XYZ file of C-alpha atoms in Angstrom:
599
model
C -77.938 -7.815 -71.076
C -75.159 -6.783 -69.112
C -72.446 -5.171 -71.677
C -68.897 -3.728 -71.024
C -68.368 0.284 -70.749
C -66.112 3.105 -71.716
C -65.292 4.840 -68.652
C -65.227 9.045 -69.624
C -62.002 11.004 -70.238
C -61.512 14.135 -71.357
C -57.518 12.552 -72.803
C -57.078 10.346 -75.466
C -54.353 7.594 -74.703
C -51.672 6.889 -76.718
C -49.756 3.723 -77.808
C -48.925 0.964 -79.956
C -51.453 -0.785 -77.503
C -54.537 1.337 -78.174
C -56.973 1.379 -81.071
C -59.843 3.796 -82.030
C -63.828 3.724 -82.728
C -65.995 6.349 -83.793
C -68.705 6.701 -80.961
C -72.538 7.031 -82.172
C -74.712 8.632 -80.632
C -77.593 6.084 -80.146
C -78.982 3.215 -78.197
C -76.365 0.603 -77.020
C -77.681 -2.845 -78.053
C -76.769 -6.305 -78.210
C -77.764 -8.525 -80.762
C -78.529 -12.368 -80.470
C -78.910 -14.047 -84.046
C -79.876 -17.584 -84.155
C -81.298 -19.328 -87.156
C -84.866 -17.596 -87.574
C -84.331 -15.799 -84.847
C -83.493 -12.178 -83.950
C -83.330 -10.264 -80.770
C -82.544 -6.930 -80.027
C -81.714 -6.034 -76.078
C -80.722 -2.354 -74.892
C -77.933 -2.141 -72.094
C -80.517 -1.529 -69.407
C -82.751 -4.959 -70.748
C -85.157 -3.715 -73.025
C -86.062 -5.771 -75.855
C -86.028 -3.366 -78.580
C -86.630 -6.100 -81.897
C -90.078 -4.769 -82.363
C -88.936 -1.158 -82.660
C -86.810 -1.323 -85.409
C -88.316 -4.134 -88.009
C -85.773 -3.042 -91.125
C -83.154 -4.490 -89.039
C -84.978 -7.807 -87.776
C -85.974 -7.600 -91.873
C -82.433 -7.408 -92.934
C -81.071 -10.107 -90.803
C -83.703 -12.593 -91.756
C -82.836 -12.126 -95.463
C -79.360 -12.736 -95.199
C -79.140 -15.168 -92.617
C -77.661 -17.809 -94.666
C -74.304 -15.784 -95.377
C -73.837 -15.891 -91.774
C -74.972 -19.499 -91.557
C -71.607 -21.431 -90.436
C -71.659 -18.319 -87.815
C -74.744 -18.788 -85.914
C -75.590 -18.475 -82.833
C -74.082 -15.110 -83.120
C -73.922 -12.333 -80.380
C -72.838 -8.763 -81.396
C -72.188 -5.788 -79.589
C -73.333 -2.119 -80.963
C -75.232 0.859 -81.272
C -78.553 1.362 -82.756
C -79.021 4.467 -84.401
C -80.091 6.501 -87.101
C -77.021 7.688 -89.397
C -77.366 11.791 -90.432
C -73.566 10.530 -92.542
C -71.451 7.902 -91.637
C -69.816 9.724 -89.013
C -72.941 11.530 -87.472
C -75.977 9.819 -85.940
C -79.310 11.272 -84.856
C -80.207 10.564 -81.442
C -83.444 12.830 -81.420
C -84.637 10.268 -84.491
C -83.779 7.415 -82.548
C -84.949 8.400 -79.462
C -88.360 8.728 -80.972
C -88.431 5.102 -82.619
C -87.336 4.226 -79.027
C -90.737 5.921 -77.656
C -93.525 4.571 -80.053
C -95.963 1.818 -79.525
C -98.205 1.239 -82.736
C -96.718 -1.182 -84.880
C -97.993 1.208 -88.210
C -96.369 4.214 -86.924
C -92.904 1.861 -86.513
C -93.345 0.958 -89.885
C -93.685 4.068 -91.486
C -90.906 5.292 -89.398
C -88.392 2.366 -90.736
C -89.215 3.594 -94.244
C -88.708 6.743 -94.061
C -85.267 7.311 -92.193
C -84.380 3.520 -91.842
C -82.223 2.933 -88.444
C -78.667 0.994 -88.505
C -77.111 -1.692 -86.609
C -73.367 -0.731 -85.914
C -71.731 -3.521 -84.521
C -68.217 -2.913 -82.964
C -67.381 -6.371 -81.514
C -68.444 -10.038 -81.012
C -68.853 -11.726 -77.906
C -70.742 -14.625 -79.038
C -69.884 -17.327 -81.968
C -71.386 -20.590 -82.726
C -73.223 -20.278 -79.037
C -69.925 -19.838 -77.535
C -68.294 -17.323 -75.483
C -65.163 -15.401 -77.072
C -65.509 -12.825 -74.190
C -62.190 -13.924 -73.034
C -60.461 -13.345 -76.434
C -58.516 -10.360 -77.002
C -60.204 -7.527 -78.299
C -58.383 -7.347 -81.622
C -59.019 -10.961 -82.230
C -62.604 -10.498 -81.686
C -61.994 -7.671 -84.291
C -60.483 -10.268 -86.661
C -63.721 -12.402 -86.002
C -65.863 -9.703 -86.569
C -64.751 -8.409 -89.997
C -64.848 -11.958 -90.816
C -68.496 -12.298 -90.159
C -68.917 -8.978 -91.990
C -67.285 -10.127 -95.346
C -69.841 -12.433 -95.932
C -72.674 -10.238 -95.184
C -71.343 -7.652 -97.286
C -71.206 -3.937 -97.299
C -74.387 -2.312 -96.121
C -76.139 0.833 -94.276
C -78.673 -1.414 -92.501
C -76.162 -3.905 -90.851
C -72.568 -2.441 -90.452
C -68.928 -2.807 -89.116
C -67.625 -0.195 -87.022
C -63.415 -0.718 -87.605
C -60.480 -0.089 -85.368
C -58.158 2.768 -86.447
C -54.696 3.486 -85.324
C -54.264 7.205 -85.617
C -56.350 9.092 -83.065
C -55.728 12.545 -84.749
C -56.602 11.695 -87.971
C -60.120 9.886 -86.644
C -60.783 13.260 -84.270
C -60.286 15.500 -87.335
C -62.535 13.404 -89.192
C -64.881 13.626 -86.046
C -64.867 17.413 -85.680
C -65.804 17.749 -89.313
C -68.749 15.685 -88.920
C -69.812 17.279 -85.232
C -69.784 13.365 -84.331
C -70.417 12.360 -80.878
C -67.102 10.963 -80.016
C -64.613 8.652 -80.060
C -63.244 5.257 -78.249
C -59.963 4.344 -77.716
C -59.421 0.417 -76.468
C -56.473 -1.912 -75.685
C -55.963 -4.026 -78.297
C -55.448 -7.039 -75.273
C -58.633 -5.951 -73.457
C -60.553 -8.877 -72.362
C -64.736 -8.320 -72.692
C -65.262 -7.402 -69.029
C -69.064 -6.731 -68.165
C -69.259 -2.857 -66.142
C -66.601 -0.351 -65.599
C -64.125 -2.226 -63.535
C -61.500 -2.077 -66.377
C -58.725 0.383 -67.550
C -59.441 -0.624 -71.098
C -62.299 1.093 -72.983
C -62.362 5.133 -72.560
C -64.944 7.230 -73.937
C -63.968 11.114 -75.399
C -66.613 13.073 -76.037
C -66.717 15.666 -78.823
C -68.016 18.572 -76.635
C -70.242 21.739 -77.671
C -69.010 24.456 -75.971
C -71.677 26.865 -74.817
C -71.528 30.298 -73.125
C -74.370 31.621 -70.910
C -75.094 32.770 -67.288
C -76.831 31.206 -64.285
C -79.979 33.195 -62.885
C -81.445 29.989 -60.730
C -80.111 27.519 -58.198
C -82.655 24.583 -57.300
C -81.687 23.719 -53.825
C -83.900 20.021 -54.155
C -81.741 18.429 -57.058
C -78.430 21.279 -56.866
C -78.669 22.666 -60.486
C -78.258 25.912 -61.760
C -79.947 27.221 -64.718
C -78.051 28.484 -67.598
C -79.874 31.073 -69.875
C -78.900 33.466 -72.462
C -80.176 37.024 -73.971
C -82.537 36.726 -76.811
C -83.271 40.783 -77.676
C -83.816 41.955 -73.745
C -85.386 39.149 -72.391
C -83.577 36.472 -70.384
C -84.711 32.841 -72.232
C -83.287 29.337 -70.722
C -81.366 27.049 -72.479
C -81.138 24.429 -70.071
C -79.919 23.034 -66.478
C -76.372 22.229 -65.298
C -75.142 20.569 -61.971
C -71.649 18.851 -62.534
C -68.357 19.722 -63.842
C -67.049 22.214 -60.643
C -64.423 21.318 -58.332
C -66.391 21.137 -54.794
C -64.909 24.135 -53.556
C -66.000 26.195 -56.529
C -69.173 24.209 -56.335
C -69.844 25.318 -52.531
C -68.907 28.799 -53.550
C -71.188 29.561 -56.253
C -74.244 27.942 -54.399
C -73.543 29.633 -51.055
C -73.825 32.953 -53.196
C -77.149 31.962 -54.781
C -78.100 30.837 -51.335
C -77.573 34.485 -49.681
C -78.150 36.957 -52.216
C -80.768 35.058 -54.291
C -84.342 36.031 -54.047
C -85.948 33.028 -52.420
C -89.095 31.206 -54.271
C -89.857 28.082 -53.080
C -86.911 25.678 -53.289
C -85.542 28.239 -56.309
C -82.907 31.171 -55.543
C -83.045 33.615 -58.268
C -80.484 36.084 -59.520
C -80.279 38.556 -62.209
C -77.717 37.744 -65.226
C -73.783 38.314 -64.016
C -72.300 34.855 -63.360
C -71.386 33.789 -66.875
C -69.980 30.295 -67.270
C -68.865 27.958 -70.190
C -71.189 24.922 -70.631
C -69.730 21.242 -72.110
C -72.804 19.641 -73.735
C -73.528 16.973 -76.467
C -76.242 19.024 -78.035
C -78.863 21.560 -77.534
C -82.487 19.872 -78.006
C -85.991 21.561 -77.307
C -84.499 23.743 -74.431
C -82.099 20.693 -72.791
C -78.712 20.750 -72.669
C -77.626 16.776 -73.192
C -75.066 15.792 -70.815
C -74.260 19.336 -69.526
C -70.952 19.559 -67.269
C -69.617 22.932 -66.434
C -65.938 23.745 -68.303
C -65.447 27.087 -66.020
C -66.931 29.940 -64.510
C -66.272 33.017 -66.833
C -65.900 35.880 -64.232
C -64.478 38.370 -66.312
C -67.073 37.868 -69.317
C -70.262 39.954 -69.286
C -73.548 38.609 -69.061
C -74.374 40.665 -72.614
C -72.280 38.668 -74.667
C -74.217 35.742 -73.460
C -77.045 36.148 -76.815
C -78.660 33.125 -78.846
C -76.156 34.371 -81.920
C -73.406 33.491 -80.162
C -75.291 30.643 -79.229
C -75.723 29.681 -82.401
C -72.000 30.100 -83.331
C -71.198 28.103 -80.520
C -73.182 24.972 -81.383
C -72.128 25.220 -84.598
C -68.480 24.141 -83.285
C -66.316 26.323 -85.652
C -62.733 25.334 -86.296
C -60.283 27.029 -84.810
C -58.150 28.088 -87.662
C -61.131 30.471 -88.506
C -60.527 34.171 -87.128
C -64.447 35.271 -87.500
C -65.226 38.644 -88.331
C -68.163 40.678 -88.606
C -70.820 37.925 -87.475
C -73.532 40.163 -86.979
C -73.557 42.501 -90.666
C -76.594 42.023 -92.397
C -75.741 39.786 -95.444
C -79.691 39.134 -96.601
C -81.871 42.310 -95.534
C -85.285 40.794 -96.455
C -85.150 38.062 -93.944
C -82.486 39.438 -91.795
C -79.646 37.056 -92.318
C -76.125 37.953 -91.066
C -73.262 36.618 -91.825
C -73.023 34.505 -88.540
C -76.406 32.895 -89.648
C -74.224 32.498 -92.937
C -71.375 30.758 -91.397
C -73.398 28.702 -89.209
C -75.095 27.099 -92.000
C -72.004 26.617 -94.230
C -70.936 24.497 -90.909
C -74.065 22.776 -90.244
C -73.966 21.788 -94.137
C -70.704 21.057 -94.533
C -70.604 17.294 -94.472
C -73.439 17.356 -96.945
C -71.706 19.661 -99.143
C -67.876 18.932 -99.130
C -67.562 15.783 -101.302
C -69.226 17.982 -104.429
C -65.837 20.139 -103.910
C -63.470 18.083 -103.221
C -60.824 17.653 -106.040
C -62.769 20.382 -108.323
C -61.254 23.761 -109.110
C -64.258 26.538 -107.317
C -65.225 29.303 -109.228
C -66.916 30.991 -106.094
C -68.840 34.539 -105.891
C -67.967 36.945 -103.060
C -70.490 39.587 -101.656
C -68.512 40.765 -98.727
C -70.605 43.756 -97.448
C -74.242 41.236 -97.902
C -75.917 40.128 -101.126
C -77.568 43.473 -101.797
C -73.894 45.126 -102.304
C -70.763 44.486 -104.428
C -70.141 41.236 -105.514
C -67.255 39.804 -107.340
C -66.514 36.145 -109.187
C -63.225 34.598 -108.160
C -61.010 31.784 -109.722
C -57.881 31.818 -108.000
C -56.524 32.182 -104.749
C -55.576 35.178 -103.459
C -52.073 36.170 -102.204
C -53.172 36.453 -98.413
C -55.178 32.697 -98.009
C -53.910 30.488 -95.327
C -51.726 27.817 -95.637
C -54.354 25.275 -94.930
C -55.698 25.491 -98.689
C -53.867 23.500 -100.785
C -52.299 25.076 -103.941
C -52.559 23.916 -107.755
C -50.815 25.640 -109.880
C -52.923 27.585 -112.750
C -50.076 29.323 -114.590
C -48.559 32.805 -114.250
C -47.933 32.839 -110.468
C -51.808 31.880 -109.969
C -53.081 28.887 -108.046
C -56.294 26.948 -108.471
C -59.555 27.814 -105.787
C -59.365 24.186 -103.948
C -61.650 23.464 -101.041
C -60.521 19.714 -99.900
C -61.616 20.113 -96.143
C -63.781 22.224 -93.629
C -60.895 24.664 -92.762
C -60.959 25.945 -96.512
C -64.879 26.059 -96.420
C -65.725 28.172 -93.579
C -62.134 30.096 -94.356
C -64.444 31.622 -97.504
C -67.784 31.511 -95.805
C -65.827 34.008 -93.579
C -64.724 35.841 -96.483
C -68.425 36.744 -97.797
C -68.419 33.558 -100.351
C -72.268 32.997 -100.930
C -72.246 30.820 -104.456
C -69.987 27.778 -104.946
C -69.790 26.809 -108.622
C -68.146 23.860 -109.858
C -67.144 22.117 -113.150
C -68.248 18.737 -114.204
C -64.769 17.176 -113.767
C -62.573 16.666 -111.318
C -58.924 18.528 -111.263
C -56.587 16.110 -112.485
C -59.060 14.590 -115.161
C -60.420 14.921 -118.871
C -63.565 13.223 -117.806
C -67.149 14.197 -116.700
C -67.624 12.922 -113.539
C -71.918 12.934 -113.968
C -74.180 14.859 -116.164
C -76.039 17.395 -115.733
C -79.752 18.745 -117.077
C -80.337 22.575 -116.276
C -83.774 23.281 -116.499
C -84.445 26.908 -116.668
C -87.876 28.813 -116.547
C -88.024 32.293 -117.613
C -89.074 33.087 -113.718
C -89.469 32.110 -110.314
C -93.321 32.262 -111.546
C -92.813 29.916 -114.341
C -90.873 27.224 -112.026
C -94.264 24.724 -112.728
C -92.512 24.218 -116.227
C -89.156 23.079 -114.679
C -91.197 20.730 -112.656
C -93.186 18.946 -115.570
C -89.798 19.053 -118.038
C -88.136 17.230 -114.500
C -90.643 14.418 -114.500
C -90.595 13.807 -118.286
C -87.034 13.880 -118.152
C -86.959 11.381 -114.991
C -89.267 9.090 -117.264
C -86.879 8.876 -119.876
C -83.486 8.160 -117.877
C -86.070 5.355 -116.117
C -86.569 3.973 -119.181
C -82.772 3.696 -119.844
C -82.331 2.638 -116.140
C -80.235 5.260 -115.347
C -79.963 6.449 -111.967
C -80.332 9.623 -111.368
C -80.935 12.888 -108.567
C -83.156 16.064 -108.482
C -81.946 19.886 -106.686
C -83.298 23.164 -107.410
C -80.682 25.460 -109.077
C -81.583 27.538 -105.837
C -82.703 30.785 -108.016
C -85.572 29.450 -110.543
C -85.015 26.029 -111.927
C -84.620 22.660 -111.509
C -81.125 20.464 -112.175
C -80.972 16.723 -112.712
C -78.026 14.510 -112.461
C -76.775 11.326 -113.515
C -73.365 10.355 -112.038
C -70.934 8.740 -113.917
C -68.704 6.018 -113.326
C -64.749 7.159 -113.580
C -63.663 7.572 -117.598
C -66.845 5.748 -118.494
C -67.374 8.545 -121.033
C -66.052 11.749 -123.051
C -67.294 14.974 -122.733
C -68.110 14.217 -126.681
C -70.127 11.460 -125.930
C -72.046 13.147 -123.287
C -73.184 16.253 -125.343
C -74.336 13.887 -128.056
C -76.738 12.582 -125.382
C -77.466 15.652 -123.613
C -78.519 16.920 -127.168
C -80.617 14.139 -127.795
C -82.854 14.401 -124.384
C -83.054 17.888 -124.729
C -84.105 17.748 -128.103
C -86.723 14.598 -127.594
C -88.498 16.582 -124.259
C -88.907 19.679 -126.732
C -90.506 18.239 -129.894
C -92.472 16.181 -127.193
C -93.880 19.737 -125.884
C -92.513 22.672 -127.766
C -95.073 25.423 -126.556
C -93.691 24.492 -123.308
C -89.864 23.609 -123.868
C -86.889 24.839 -126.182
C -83.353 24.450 -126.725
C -83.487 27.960 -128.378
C -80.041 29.551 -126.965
C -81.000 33.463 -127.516
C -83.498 34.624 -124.176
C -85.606 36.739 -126.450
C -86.038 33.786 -128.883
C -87.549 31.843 -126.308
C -91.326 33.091 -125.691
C -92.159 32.223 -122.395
C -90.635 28.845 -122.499
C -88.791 26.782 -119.973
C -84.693 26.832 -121.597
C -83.499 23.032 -121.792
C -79.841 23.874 -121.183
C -77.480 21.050 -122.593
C -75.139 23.401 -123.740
C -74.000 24.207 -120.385
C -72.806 20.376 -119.570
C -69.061 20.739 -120.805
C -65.673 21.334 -120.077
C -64.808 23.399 -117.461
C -68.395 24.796 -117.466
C -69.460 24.921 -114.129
C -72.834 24.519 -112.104
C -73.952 25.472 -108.790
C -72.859 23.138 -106.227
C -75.131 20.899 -104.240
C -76.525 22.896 -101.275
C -74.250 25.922 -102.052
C -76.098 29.551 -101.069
C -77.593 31.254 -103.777
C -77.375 35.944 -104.135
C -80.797 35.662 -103.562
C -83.137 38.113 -101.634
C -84.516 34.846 -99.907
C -81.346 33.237 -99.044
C -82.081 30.383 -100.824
C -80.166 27.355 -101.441
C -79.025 24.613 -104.111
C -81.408 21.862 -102.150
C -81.341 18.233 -103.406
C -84.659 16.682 -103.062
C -86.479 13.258 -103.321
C -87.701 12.391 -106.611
C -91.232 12.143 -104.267
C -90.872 15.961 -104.024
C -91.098 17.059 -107.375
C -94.648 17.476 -107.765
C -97.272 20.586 -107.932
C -96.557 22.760 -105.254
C -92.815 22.764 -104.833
C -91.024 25.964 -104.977
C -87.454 27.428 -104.786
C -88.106 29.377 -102.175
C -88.996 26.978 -99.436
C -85.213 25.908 -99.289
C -83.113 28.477 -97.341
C -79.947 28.446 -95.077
C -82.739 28.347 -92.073
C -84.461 25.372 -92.830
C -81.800 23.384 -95.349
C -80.052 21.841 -92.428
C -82.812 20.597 -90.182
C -84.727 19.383 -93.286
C -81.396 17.116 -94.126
C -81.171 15.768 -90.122
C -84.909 14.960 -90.510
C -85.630 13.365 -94.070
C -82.010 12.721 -94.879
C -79.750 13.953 -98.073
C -81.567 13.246 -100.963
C -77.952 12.684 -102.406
C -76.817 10.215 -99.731
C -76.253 7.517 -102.490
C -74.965 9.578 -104.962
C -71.087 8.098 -104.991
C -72.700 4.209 -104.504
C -74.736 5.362 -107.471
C -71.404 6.515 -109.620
C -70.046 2.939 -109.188
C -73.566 0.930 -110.238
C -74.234 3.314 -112.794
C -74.906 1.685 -116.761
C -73.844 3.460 -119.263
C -74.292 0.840 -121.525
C -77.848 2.280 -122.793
C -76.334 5.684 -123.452
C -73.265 4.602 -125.180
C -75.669 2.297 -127.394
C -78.391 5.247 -127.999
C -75.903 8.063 -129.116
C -74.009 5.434 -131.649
């Protein structure tokens, strides 16, 4: 089906008359629902229902919310959501490519796709193209209120304040944003002025060492050690004259191969792409030629730094020391993974006072703990007052993060409330072998623990400590209970999963009292105690990291030390966080059965 496009600009327009979308990165699709009957069309025609069941599935079991509705036709984006402000096109684009109806199926349940729907073209088999956009809007959230809130079937909304949705863009390394007329008509093509598309833009660095004189791109590569490795193709972007220029130099000094001129590494240029995947740049455009930057610079570290879209407000230092000798770590690979995990990571902070540990010279050196903020931090980190001229260690946003990743902070540790309240927010089990060696025990205390709080129908979540153990969660509904309350059941499972095994589990406080056994820490879970933060870096040789994992993944075999700031990040694009649920959890939690086991 024909639909209506965003015509690319690299400004955002301003008005009373605009409003703005986040842009996914997926498959465009329109969706015709009729009563027992869903179909799923891509921009270009495709029927795509059979590719993504979960969201045929979903409509057919809550078709009769949206009966008065129907026919329906929706306009949106398929995709598969890394957070609610980041999709995965690589996972999508795979669902897009497979055949066997098994292979769908197992894809579905493992990283389910979502139906974003941003407007509403069709209602009760009618037309409403011809209705302004923020009517259709109206008509949309309409339709959406009955259906409910949801991850499989969801409402994109209009927002007013472009700033405030691009900061919340950046942070999330989202693909862009829309900006529409709140008048616009639904007008099939690009012959508007209505809908504009802004890309949130990589910024690469590398130089060009081939011009293909068949299909006129260059190829952009970069250093890796001394050899010369390509990262990808680019064509567009240059003003012609520039354009004429740089291929007439290819074309006369280039060694000649074919259709391919060659050159050695000196024209460096900056590269404007969506993403970096399997050697291909996606929807490369040149920014500029970079005459007066040398082709050395050009390295996969800086590579890396570049995808990894740094803010700004971040003066980086010292990117290439050494911070984890055994597997070679430096602090760039540090920062880059505090980025990549940032989204992930933040809401555990947010609203907590830090106690953080600082190794500025690498993990193997100095190291200090730090509770307050020091005299020199930027404005951007928001001050609480902790008495005596001393303020609170706050991390509310990505600017504070990566300000003390870039300050050598490689352990986040946070207390069990929040700031301004008296209250646990969740509680916490710290399960702690003697050794790394021993980590079997924190595995089979884990599952006897998750057997109880099943039994209780609790909800709860699973992460490796990141040094030796295992830590399991149960959120907590706001003031639902007192730190009291909560030791007097901490107490209790800790006590029932030792007299269950006590060769293999103690409370016993005192390390040399404990014999070889896994430590059942309940003591720890109080106020203003603190725990390692979910995916925080660990001061481990490994560079291992607080990972939260699938319940599925506890289980003979798992270690601590598969889970480091090299793999953490890819592993949470691919599977998903394991924590993804964890604030929906917080509101459906019962605390009924704990309240009535403790009194």
């Amino acid at each position: 089906m024909a639909v209506m496009k965003p015509i690319a600009s690299l400004d955002i327009p301003t008005g009373e008359e605009w409003l703005y979308e986040i842009k996914y990165d997926g498959f465009r699709c329109v969706m015709h629902w009729d009563k027992d009957s869903i179909r799923l069309t891509s921009k270009n025609g495709k029927n795509l229902t059979e590719s993504f069941p979960e969201i045929v599935e979903f409509c057919s079991e809550h078709e009769s919310t949206v009966a008065n509705f129907l026919p329906l036709i929706l306009d949106g984006e398929l995709v598969v959501l890394n957070t609610d402000y980041q999709a995965n096109f690589a996972l999508v684009q795979q669902r897009g490519r497979l055949k066997d109806s098994t292979r769908i199926k197992q894809a579905a349940e493992e990283r389910p796709a979502s139906f974003l729907a941003f407007d509403i073209i069709g209602l009760h088999g009618t037309s409403i193209e011809k209705e302004p956009l923020l009517k259709r809007k109206e008509t949309l959230a309409t339709v959406f209120q009955q259906i409910g809130k949801g991850k499989t079937l969801s409402f994109v909304p209009g927002h007013s304040n472009p700033k405030q949705l691009w900061d919340i863009l950046f942070d999330h390394k989202g693909e862009g944003l829309i900006a529409k007329r709140k008048n616009s008509t639904y007008q099939v093509g690009k012959s508007h002025r209505d809908w504009y598309k802004i890309k949130n833009w990589r910024k690469l660095h590398g130089f060009l060492t081939t011009y293909d004189s068949q299909n006129n791109y260059f190829t952009v590569g970069i250093y890796q050690g001394d050899d010369v490795t390509e990262i990808g193709k680019c064509a567009h972007g240059l003003r012609e004259t520039v354009f004429a220029t740089l291929k007439e130099l290819f074309l006369t000094n280039g060694e000649k191969r074919g259709a391919f001129y060659h050159l050695p590494p000196a024209i460096c240029a900056q590269i404007h792409s969506l993403d970096l995947y399997k050697n291909e740049l996606r929807e490369p455009a040149f920014a500029s030629l970079l005459p007066h930057e040398q082709p050395s610079t050009m390295t996969r570290k800086r590579l890396k730094l570049d995808m990894a879209m740094l803010p700004e407000t971040i003066e980086l230092t010292n990117t290439d020391k050494t911070f984890w000798p055994k597997p070679g770590y430096t602090k760039g690979d540090l920062l880059t993974y505090v980025r990549e995990i940032s989204p992930y990571m933040l809401p555990f902070l947010k609203e907590r006072a830090l106690t953080i540990i600082r190794s500025p010279d690498g993990v193997e050196k100095d190291f200090f703990y730090q509770k307050h903020l020091p005299e020199y931090a930027p404005n951007f980190i928001e001050r609480i007052p902790a008495g005596d001229n001393e303020f609170l260690l706050t991390c509310e946003g990505l600017d504070s993060l990566m300000w003390y990743a870039n300050h050598g902070t490689v352990e986040y540790h946070i207390p069990f409330q929040k700031r301004a309240s008296e209250y646990p927010t969740e509680i916490v089990f710290d399960l702690d072998p003697p050794d790394r060696n021993s980590f079997p025990l924190a595995i089979e205390a884990a599952s006897l623990l998750k057997e109880l709080l099943d039994q209780l129908n609790l909800i709860s979540f699973v992460k490796t400590s990141g040094n030796k153990g295992l830590q399991i969660y149960i959120p907590l509904p706001e003031q639902s209970m007192s730190y009291e309350q909560t030791a007097l059941f901490t107490q209790a499972m800790a006590w029932t999963i030792e007299k269950a095994q006590p060769k293999s589990f103690t409370t016993e406080r005192m390390k040399k009292n404990r014999g070889g056994r896994l430590y059942i820490d309940y003591v720890q879970h109080g106020k203003d105690k603190t725990i390692i933060a979910p995916y925080s870096t660990r001061k481990t040789p490994e560079a291992t990291v607080a990972t939260p994992l699938f319940w599925n993944e506890v289980k003979d075999g798992l270690s601590p030390e598969q889970f480091t700031i090299h793999n953490v990040p890819g592993r949470v694009k691919k599977l998903g966080c394991p924590f993804s649920d964890y604030q929906l959890a917080k509101q459906k939690q019962q605390t009924e059965s704990i309240l009535t086991l403790i009194t």
